PDB file of C-alpha atoms in Angstrom:
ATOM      1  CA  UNK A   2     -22.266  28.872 -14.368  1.00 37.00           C
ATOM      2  CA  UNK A   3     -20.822  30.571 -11.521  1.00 39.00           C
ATOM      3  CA  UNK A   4     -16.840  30.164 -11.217  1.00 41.00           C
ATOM      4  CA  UNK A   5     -14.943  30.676  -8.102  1.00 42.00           C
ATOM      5  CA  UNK A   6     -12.478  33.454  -7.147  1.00 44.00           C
ATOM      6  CA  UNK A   7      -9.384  30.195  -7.111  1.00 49.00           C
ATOM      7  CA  UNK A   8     -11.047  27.816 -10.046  1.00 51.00           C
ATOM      8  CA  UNK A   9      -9.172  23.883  -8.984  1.00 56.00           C
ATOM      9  CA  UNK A  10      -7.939  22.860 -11.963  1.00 63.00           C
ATOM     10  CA  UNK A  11      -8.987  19.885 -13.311  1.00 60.00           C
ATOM     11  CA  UNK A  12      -6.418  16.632 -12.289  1.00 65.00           C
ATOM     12  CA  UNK A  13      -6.682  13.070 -12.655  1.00 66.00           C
ATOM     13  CA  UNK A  14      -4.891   9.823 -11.869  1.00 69.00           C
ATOM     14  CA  UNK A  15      -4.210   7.068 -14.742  1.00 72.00           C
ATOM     15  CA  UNK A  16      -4.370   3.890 -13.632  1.00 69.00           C
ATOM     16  CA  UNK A  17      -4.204   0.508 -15.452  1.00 68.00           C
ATOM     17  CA  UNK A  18      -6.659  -1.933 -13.084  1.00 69.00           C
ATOM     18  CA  UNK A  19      -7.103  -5.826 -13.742  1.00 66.00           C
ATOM     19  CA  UNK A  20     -10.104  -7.260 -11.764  1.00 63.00           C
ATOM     20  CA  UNK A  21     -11.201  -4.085 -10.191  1.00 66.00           C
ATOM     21  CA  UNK A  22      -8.082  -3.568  -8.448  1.00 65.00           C
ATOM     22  CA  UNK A  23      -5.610  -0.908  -9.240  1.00 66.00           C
ATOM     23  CA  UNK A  24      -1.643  -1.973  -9.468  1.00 62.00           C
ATOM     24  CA  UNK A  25      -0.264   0.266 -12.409  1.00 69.00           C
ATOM     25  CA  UNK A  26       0.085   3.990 -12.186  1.00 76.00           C
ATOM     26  CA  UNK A  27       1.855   7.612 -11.880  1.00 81.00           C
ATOM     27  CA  UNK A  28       4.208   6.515  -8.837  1.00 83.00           C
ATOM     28  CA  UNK A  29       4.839   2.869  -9.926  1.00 86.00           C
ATOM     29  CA  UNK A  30       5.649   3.544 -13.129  1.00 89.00           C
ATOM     30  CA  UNK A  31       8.511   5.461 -11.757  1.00 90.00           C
ATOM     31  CA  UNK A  32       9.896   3.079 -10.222  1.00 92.00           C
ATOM     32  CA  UNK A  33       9.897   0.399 -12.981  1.00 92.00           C
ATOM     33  CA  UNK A  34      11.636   3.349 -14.898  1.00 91.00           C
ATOM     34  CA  UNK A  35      14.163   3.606 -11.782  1.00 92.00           C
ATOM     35  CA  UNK A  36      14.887  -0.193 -11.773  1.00 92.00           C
ATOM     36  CA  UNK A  37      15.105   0.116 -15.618  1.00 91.00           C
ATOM     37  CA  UNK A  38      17.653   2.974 -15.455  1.00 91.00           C
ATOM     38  CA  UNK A  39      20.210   1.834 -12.161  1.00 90.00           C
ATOM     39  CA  UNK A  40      19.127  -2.121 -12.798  1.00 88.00           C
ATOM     40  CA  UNK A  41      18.958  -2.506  -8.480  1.00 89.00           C
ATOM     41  CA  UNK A  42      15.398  -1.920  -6.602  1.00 90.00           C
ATOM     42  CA  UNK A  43      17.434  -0.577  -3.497  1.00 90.00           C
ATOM     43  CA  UNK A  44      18.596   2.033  -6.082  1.00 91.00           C
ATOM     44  CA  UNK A  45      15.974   2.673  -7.254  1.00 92.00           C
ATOM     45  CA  UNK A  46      13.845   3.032  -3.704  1.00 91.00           C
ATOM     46  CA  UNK A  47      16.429   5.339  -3.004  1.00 92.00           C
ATOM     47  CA  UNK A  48      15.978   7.556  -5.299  1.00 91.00           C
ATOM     48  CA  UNK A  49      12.490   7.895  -4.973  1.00 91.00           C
ATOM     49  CA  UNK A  50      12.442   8.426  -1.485  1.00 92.00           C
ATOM     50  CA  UNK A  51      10.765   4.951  -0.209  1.00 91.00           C
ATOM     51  CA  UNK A  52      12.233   2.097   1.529  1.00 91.00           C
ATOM     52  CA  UNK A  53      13.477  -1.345   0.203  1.00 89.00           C
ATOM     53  CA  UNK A  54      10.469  -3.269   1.680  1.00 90.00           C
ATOM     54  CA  UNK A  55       7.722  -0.736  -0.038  1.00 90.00           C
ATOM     55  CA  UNK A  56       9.879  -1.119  -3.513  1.00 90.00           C
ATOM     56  CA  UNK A  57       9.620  -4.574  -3.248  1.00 90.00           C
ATOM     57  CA  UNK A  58       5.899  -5.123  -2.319  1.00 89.00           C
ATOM     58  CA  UNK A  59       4.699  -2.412  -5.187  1.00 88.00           C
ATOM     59  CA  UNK A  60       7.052  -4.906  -7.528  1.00 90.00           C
ATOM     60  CA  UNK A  61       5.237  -7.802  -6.291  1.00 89.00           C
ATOM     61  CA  UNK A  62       1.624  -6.480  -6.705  1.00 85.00           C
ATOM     62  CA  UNK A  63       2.267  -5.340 -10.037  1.00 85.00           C
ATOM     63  CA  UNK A  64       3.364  -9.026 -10.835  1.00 87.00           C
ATOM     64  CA  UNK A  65       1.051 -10.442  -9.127  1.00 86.00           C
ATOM     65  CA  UNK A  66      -1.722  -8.804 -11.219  1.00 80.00           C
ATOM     66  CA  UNK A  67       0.351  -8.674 -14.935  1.00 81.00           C
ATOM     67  CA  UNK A  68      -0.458 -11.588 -16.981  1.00 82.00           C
ATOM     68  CA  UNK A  69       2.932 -11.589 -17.503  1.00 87.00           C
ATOM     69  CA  UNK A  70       6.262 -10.761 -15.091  1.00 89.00           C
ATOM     70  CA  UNK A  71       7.047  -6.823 -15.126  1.00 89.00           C
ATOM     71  CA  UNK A  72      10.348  -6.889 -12.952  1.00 90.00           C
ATOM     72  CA  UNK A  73      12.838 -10.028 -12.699  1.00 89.00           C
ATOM     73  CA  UNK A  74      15.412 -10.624 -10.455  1.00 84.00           C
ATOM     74  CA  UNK A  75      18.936 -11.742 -11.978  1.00 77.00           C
ATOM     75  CA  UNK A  76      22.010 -13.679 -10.675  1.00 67.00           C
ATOM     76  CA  UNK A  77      25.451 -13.011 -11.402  1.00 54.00           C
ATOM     77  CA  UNK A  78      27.417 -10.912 -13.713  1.00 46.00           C
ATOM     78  CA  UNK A  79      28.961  -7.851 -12.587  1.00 50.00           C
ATOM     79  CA  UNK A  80      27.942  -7.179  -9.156  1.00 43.00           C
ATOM     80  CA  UNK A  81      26.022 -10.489  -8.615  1.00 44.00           C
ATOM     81  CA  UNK A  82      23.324  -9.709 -10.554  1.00 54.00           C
ATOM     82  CA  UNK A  83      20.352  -7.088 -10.233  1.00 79.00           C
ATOM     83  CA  UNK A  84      16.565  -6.452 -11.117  1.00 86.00           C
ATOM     84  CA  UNK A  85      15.565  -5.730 -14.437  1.00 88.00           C
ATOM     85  CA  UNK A  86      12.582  -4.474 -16.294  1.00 90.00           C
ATOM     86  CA  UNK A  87      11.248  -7.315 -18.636  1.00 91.00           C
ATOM     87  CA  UNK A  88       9.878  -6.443 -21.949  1.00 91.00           C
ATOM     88  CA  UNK A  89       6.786  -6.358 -20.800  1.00 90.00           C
ATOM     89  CA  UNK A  90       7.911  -4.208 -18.220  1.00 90.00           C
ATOM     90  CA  UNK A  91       8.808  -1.610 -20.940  1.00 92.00           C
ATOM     91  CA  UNK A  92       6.416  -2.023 -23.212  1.00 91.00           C
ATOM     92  CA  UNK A  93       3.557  -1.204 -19.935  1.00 87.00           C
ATOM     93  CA  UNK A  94       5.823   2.019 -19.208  1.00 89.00           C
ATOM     94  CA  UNK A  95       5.761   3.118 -23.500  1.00 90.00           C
ATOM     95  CA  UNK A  96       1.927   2.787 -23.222  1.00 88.00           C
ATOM     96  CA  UNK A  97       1.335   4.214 -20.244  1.00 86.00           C
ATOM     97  CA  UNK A  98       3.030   7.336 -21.306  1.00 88.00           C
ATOM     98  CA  UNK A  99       0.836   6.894 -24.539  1.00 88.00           C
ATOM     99  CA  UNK A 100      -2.199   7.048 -22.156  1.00 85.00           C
ATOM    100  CA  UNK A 101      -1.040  10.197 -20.097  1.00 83.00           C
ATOM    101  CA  UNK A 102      -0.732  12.449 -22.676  1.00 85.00           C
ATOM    102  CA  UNK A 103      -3.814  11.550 -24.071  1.00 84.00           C
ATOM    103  CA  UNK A 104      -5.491  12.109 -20.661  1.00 78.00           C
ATOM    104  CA  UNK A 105      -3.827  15.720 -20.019  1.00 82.00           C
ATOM    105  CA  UNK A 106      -5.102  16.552 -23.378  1.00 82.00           C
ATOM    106  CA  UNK A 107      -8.712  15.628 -22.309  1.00 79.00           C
ATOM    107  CA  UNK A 108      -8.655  17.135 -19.173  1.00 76.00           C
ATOM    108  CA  UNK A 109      -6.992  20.208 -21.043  1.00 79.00           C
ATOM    109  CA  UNK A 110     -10.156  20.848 -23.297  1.00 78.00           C
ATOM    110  CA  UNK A 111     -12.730  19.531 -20.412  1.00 68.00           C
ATOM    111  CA  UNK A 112     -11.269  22.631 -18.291  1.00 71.00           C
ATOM    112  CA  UNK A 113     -12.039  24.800 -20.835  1.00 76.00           C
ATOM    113  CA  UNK A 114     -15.261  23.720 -21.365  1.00 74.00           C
ATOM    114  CA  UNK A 115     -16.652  23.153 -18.063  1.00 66.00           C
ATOM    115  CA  UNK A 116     -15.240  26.120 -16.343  1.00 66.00           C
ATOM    116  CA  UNK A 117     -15.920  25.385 -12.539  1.00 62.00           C
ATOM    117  CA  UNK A 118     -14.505  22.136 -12.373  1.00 57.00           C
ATOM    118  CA  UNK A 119     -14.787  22.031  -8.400  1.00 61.00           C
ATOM    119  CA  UNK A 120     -17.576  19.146  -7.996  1.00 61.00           C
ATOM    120  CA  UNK A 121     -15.681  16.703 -10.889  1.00 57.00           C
ATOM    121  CA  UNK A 122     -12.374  17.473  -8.830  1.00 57.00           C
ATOM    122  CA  UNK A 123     -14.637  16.133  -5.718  1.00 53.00           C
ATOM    123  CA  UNK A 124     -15.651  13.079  -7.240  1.00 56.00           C
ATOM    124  CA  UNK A 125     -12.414  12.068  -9.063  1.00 53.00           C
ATOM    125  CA  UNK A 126     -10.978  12.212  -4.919  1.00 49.00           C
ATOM    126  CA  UNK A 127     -13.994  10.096  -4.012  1.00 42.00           C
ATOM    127  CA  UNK A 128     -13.299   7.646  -6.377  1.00 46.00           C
ATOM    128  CA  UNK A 129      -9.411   7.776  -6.279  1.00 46.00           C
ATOM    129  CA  UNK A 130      -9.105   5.808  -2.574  1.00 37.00           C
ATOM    130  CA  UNK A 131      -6.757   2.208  -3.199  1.00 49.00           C
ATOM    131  CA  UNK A 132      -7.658  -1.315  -1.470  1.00 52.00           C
ATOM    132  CA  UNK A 133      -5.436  -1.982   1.501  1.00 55.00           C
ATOM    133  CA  UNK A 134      -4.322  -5.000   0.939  1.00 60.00           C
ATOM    134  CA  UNK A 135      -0.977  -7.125   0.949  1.00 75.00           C
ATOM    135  CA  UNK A 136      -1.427 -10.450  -1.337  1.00 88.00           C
ATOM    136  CA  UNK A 137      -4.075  -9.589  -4.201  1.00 86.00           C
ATOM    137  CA  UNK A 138      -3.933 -12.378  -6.846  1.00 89.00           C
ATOM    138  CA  UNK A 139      -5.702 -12.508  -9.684  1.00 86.00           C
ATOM    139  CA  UNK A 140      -7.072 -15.499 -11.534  1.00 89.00           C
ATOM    140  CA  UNK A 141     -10.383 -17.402 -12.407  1.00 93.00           C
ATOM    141  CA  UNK A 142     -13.162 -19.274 -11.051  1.00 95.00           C
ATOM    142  CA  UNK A 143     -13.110 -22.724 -11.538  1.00 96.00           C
ATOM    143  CA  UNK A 144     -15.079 -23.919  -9.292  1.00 95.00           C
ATOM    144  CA  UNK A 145     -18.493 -22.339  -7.024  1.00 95.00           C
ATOM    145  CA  UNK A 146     -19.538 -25.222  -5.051  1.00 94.00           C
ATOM    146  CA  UNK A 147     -23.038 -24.153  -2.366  1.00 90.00           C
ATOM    147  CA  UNK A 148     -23.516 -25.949   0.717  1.00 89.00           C
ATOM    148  CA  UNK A 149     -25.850 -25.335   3.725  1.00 91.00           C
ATOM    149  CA  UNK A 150     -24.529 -22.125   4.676  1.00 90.00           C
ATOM    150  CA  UNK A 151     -21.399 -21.306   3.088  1.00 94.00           C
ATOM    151  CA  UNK A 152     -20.214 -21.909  -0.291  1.00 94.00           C
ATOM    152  CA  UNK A 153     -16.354 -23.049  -1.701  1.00 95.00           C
ATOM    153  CA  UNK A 154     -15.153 -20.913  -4.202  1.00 96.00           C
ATOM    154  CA  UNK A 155     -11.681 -22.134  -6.401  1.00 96.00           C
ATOM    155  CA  UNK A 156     -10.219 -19.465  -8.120  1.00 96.00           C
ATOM    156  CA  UNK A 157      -7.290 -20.687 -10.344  1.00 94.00           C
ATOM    157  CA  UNK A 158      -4.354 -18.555 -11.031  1.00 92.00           C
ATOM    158  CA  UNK A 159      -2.607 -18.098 -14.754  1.00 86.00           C
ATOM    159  CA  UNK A 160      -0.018 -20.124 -13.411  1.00 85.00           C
ATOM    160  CA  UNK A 161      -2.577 -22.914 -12.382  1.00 88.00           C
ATOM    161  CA  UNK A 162      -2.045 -22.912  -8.880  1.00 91.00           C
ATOM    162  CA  UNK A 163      -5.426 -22.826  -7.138  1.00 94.00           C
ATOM    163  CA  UNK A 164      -6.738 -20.318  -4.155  1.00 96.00           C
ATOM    164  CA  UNK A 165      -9.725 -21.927  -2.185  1.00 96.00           C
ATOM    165  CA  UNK A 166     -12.194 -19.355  -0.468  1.00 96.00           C
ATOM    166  CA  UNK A 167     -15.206 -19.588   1.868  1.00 95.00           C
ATOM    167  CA  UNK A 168     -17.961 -17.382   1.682  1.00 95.00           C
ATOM    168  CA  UNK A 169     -21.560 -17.228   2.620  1.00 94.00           C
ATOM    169  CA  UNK A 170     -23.632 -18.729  -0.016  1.00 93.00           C
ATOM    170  CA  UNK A 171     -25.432 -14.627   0.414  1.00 92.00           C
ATOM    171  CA  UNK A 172     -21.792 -12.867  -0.725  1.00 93.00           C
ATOM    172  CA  UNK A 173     -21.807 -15.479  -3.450  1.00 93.00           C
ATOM    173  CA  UNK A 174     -25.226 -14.685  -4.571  1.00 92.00           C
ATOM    174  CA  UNK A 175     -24.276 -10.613  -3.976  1.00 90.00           C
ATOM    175  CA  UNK A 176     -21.083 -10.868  -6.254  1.00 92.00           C
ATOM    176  CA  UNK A 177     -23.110 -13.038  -9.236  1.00 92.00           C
ATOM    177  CA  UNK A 178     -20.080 -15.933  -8.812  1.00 94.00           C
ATOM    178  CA  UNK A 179     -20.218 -18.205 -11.936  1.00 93.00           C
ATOM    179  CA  UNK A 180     -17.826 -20.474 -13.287  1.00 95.00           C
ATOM    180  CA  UNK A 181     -15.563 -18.731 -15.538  1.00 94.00           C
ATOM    181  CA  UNK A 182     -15.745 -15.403 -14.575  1.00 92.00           C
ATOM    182  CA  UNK A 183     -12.820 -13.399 -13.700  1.00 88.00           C
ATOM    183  CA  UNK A 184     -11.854 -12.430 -10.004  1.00 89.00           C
ATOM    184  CA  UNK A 185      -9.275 -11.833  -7.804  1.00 85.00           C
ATOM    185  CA  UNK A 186      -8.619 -13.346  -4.500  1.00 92.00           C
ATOM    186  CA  UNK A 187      -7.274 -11.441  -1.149  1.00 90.00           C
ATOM    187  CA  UNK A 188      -5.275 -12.508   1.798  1.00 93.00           C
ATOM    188  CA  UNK A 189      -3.786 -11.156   4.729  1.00 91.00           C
ATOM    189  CA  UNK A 190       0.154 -11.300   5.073  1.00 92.00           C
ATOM    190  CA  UNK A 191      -0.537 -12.528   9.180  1.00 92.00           C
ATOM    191  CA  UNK A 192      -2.961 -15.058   7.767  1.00 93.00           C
ATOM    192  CA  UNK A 193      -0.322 -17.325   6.200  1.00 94.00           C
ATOM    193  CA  UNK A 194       2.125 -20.214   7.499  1.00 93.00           C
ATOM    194  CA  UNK A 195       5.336 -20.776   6.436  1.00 94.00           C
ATOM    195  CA  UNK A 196       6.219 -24.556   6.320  1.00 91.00           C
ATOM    196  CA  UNK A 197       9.432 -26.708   5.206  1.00 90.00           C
ATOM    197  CA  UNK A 198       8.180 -30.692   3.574  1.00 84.00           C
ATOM    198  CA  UNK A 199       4.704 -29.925   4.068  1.00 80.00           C
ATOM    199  CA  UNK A 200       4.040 -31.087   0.089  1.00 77.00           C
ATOM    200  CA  UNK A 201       1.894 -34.385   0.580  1.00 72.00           C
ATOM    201  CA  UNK A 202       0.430 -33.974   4.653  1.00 76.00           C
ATOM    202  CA  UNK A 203      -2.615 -33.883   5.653  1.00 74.00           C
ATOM    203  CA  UNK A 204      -3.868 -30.840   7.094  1.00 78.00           C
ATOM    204  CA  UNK A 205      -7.167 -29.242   7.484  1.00 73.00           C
ATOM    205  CA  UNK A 206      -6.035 -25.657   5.979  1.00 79.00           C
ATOM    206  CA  UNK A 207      -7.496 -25.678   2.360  1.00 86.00           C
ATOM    207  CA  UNK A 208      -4.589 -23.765   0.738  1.00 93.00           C
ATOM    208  CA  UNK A 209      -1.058 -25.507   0.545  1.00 92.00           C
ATOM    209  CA  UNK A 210       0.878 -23.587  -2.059  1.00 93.00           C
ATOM    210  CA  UNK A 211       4.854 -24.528  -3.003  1.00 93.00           C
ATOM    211  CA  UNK A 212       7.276 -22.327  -3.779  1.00 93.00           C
ATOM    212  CA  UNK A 213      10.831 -21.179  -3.661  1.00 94.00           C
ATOM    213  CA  UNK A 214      11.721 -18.134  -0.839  1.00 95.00           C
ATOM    214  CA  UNK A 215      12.978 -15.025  -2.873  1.00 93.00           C
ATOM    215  CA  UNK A 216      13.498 -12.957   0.484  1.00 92.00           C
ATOM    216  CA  UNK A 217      13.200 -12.774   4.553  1.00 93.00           C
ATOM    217  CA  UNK A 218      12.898  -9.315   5.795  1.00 92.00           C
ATOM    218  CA  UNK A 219      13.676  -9.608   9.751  1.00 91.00           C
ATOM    219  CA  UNK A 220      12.420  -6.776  11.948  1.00 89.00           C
ATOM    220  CA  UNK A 221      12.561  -6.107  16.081  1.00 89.00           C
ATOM    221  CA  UNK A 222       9.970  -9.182  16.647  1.00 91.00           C
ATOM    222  CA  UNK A 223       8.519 -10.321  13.155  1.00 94.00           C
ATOM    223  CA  UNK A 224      10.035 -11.761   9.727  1.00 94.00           C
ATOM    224  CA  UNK A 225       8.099 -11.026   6.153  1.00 93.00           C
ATOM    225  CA  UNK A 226       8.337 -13.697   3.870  1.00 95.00           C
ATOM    226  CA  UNK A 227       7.944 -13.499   0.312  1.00 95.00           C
ATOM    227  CA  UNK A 228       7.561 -16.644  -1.481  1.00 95.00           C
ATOM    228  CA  UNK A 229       7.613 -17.611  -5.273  1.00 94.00           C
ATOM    229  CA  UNK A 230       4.487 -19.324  -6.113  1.00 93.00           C
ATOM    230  CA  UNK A 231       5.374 -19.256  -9.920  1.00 89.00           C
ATOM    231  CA  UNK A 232       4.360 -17.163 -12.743  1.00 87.00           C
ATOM    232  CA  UNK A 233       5.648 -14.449 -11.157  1.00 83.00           C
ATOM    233  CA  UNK A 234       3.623 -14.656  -7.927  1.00 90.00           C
ATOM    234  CA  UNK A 235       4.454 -13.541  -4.594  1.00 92.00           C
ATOM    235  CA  UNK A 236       2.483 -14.796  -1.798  1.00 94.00           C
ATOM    236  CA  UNK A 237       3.753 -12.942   1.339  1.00 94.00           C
ATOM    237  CA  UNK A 238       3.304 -13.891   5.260  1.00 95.00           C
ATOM    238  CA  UNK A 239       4.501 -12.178   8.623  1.00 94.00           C
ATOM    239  CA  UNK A 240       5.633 -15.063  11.290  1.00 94.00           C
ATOM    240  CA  UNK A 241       7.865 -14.278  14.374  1.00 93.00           C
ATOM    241  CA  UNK A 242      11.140 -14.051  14.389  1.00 93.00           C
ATOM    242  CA  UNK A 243      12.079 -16.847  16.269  1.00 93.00           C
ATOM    243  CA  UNK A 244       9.697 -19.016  13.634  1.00 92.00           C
ATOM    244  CA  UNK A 245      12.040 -17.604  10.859  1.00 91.00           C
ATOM    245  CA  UNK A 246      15.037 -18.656  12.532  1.00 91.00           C
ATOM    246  CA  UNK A 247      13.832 -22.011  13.675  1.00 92.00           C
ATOM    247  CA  UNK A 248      12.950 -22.935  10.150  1.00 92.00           C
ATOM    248  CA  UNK A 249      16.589 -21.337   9.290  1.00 92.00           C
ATOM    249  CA  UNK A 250      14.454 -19.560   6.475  1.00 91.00           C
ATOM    250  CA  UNK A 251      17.033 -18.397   3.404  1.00 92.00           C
ATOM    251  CA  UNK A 252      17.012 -16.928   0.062  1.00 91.00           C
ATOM    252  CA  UNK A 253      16.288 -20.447  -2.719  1.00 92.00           C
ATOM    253  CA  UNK A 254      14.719 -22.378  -0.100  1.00 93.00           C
ATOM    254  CA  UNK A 255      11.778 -24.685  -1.006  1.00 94.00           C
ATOM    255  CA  UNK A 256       8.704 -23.829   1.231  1.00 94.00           C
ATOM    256  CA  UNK A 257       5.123 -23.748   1.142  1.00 93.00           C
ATOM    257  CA  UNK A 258       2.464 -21.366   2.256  1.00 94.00           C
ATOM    258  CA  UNK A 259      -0.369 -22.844   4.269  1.00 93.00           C
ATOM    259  CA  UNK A 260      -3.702 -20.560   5.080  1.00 94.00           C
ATOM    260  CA  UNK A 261      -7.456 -21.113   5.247  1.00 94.00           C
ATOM    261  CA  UNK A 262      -9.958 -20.478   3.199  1.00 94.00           C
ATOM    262  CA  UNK A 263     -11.767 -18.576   5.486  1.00 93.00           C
ATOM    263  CA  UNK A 264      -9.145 -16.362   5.351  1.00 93.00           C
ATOM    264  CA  UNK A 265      -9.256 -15.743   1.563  1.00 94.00           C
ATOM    265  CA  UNK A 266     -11.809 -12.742   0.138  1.00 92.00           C
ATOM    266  CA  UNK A 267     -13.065 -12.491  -3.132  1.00 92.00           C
ATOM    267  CA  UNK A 268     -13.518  -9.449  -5.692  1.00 86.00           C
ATOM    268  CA  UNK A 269     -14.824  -9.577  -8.679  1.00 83.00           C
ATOM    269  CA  UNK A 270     -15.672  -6.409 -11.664  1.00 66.00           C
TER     270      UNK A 270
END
C-alpha cells in the first residue's frame, strides 16, 4: 500500500447515541465534569468558552435522551442553590472515560496496521455530521393508527407523557413503524405555544403537554422557553417578546406547551 508524504493519523469521536441520535460525547462530557467541579452551569459555560443558553440546551438534550436525569437544578443553601451532576451523571462520565481509552487503544494498533489511514479518516468525517435539531425526545410507540392518506403515530415518553405525530402512511411504511418499537420524536422550538390554564380546553392542536417553566431567556424581539414536562424533559419554544410578557412568564410557573402533530417528525434505528 502506498502511504503519503503527511500520513492523517487515525481520529475518532465517541459518542453514546439512544434512538439513532447522538447526545453524549467528547465536548459534553466536559461540561457535566465543569458543572460537577464549580456546581453552577454559568460557571461552567464560562470556562469552556460557550454561552449560558448553549450550556443549558446541551444539558437539556442530554436529559431529554437519558433514561434517567444527568444534571439537576437545586434551591437554596449557600448561594441559593446550583446545578449538580446526579449519580447518573457521574457514573455516564466514569464510563465514558472507560470507553475512550479503549477506543485510542484501537485506533492505536489500527494505525499501525493499516498504514494509510486517509480514506477511513474520510469516512469517519462523513459519518460524524449531528442532527440539527432543538427538542429531540425519546420514547415509544404506542400507538400507529393508518388512515386514507396519513397515518397518527403516539409515541409515549418514559415519563408517560404522550407526543402525537402525522405522517404519510408512505414514511410510515419507509421507517417499518410497529407498535412497540423504539423512536424518538422531533420538534421545532418556533413550532410550540406557550399557554397559562389551557389543561382541560378544547383545541384542535393534538399535543397539550403540562409542565412547570424552569427558565425565560429574553432576547432583542423573541423569548425561549424551556418548560419541565417531567422526567427530566425539556420541551423548548421561541414566542415574541411581548407574548412572554403578556403571559408575565416566570421561573415555577405552571404552563403548557401546545403544537401540532404535523409539526412532530419521527426517527427511528
Amino acid at each position: 500500500m502506498k502511504r503519503t508524504k503527511d500520513p492523517i493519523g487515525l481520529e475518532g469521536s465517541i459518542w453514546f447515541q439512544k434512538s439513532q441520535h447522538r447526545f453524549l460525547g467528547g465536548d459534553r462530557i466536559a461540561l457535566l465534569e465543569k458543572i460537577d467541579e464549580l456546581g453552577s452551569i454559568v460557571s461552567a459555560a464560562r470556562e469552556l468558552g460557550i454561552s449560558y443558553k448553549t450550556a443549558w440546551h446541551l444539558v437539556d438534550m442530554m436529559n431529554n435522551l437519558s433514561d434517567k436525569p444527568l444534571v439537576v437544578r437545586m434551591t437554596g443553601g449557600k448561594g441559593g442553590g446550583g446545578t449538580v451532576l446526579t449519580r447518573e451523571g457521574r457514573l455516564v462520565i466514569e464510563q465514558y472515560r472507560i470507553v475512550q481509552e479503549e477506543h485510542r487503544k484501537f485506533l492505536d494498533n489500527l494505525e499501525t496496521r493499516l498504514g494509510d489511514t486517509g480514506e477511513l479518516y474520510r469516512f469517519l468525517r462523513r459519518i460524524s455530521m449531528r442532527i440539527s435539531a432543538r427538542n429531540v425526545f425519546s420514547g415509544t410507540i404506542e400507538e400507529v393508527a393508518a388512515g386514507a392518506v396519513n397515518a397518527e403515530v403516539v409515541l409515549a415518553l418514559p415519563g408517560g407523557q404522550r407526543i402525537r405525530s402525522v405522517i404519510t402512511n408512505g414514511a410510515v411504511e419507509n421507517l417499518g413503524l410497529k407498535t412497540g418499537m423504539s423512536a424518538y420524536a422531533i420538534i421545532k422550538s418556533s413550532s410550540v405555544i406557550i399557554g397559562k390554564g389551557l389543561e382541560g380546553t378544547s383545541l384542535s392542536a393534538s399535543n397539550l403537554i403540562p409542565g412547570t417553566i424552569r427558565r425565560v431567556l429574553d432576547g432583542a424581539v423573541n423569548s425561549e422557553v424551556h418548560l419541565d414536562i417531567g422526567n427530566g424533559n425539556i420541551l423548548s419554544a421561541i414566542i415574541t417578546l411581548a407574548s412572554s410578557a403578556k403571559l408575565a412568564l416566570r421561573e415555577g410557573d405552571h404552563a403548557s406547551a401546545l403544537f401540532k402533530a404535523s409539526s412532530v417528525i419521527i426517527g427511528v434505528n
